């Protein structure tokens, strides 16, 4: 029996695991009590890394589709097929005719993170997409404009705060996001133990709201008004206190002017939050010893998601809670991709080009994925003709997935780097399956940037990769090399197997902010439970990357978007409440679309149901368990109704990531729990016009009984 320690790569909490191995098999997985960050915490998904590793449906050999049949092929043949087809499409239609989509697990795989960018840049295409634009793009947008770098994202200092205001996040189910905080429930209880308060603003009384001290319903998509009204009170009642950041901030006057038009009474009808409640929250927030406002997926995926994340930062700044203990702070990760050094006047790009069909702006070199189907269906010069997906399932995870499915059927060629034959990859001509999560090493390059404490942990591979297998990073390396060769045979390079992810890691650690402690890869190998660098510290002023090194409270793009908001406000005020508003939800035993094949996570009642408030059910003559049709502008799905008090009247909810059992996919257990895809209802035309992020919060739908 041997014991291997490793961080769980399934979600952002990066819990330390203790894995027992016997006779080449996992004998058991539990939380690592000695872990410096997670102290033994895990959720039901962690131990299922074993089931993913052993899943007979997980692909282990490259496969090629001919008609409807899949055939195993050698790596050499598969890689050549991909490269030859991509090259042919680019030669005929131009480089932009090949699109690339990167899904969420790329961020949980440091080999992919380090080696995919080279492949993507070599594709020389403007059609690069990722799950960022159905998720956290507004965070990066606000960070770029206010702090000068898309990754300078403030993190709630939950371990020291006295007042935790949460909008549109359900960390008890999601285990936290852009807030790497293993055992968030324990951390929340600790806030309450030291007499702090937790307030949750959400159209659903979530698991997190249950733990909080107070829960307030809000109408989907209206958080921007609530945040403006909070700021309105803070300025009106002269509660602004910039503290230490005072001299480092510009644009305060502009904010004061902007928020004047949004008094708590002016917006109460839109948000559903009474003016006196908004006023009280504003006073409590400003009066707390320390306070932090934190908003996640529920507020990012709105028509004004960019403004929401901006205003959340503004609120934390004007109350003196930015870069201060107990407020919103910045991590100082041991592998520091941002760096303290000031090198240029631009660390990110926005709107340097636009999508062909709809003219949506690029951010950081990527176009919004809500535009992908239209780019494939675009008949003119520059339309997409081939697609590569990596660790993504956009048919289930992006808005109007039904349209994307149809668009995929019209592609000349598609390749997927993925461990499953699922709703997206079944459309591919070739699937390249990398090693399982337990067969490669890992370091959390990204989540330590978003962590509530500075720690570092290296995870060696639990098993040697099977003979004739390839890691994600090796696949990217080989694709890059072969693409170079296809374009210019004279430039053919030898297999670039020399450089490994650990080489980067060692170099980055030695050049990082803890170099003085002599940290290197070996240090982490010698400390399998992690190395602790302590709580977050005030580092913003060393790390800020705006050209004048000031925090920009009122970036021009944001204040300009207030005009669009005012237009929308007029429309909203005149609207009745006819249709229902659809939102999503997460459950601790799901992980986006891809863990429904794990039998142990799928026991118990069906989770893919439509939540509806008893009042709305009664007025429609619907009963718990009835099968209903849900219809939106773009599609219709059928699923069982679950009548629950926890959802706000006028709002309904469906979890995302379901809609399995489609012909040609190979996911036995998931097919038995197929459910319906919420993204067959969400609208690809409904986006945040500022950032291009998908707007999932509050899709208008009609619900009627199925005959
Ligand atoms: N178990 C599990 N964990 C996960 C995932 C998973 O699928 N399952 N996915 C991972 C990923 S990729 C991410 S990005 C994170 C996401 O982490 P979270 O952001 O914590 O995720 P959600 O649970 O979707 O929380 C969003 C909340 O917003 C609420 N909401 C919806 N619309 C609105 C609105 O208009 N206003 C307000 N105020 N609230 C609204 C919803 O009711 C929901 O409670 O979770 C990660 N962790
Ligand atoms: N309506 C609605 N839609 C949403 C959301 C929502 O809240 N509401 N949430 C959005 C969010 S936050 C996100 S992040 C996206 C996620 O969107 P995606 O990233 O597109 O979808 P996932 O379900 O995470 O799919 C992950 C894919 O990676 C594969 N995979 C898993 N591990 C590996 C690996 O190690 N290597 C490789 N190569 N492949 C692997 C899986 O088989 C699966 O195909 O969904 C978004 N969609
Ligand atoms: S909370 Fe996240 S990181 Fe921790 S065990 Fe569960 S899935 Fe893994
Ligand atoms: Mo996400």
mmCIF file of N, CA and C in Angstrom, residues 148 163 197 447 536:
data_model
loop_
_atom_site.group_PDB
_atom_site.id
_atom_site.type_symbol
_atom_site.label_atom_id
_atom_site.label_comp_id
_atom_site.label_asym_id
_atom_site.label_seq_id
_atom_site.Cartn_x
_atom_site.Cartn_y
_atom_site.Cartn_z
ATOM 1 N N UNK A 148 -5.682 47.292 -14.265
ATOM 2 C CA UNK A 148 -4.689 47.205 -15.330
ATOM 3 C C UNK A 148 -4.268 45.804 -15.743
ATOM 4 N N UNK A 163 -18.285 41.198 7.625
ATOM 5 C CA UNK A 163 -19.572 41.384 6.931
ATOM 6 C C UNK A 163 -19.399 40.863 5.505
ATOM 7 N N UNK A 197 -21.495 39.001 10.078
ATOM 8 C CA UNK A 197 -22.781 38.697 9.447
ATOM 9 C C UNK A 197 -22.598 38.323 7.986
ATOM 10 N N UNK A 447 -5.739 28.649 -9.635
ATOM 11 C CA UNK A 447 -6.561 28.822 -8.433
ATOM 12 C C UNK A 447 -5.798 29.407 -7.259
ATOM 13 N N UNK A 536 -3.669 36.510 3.247
ATOM 14 C CA UNK A 536 -3.444 37.497 2.193
ATOM 15 C C UNK A 536 -2.894 38.782 2.813
#
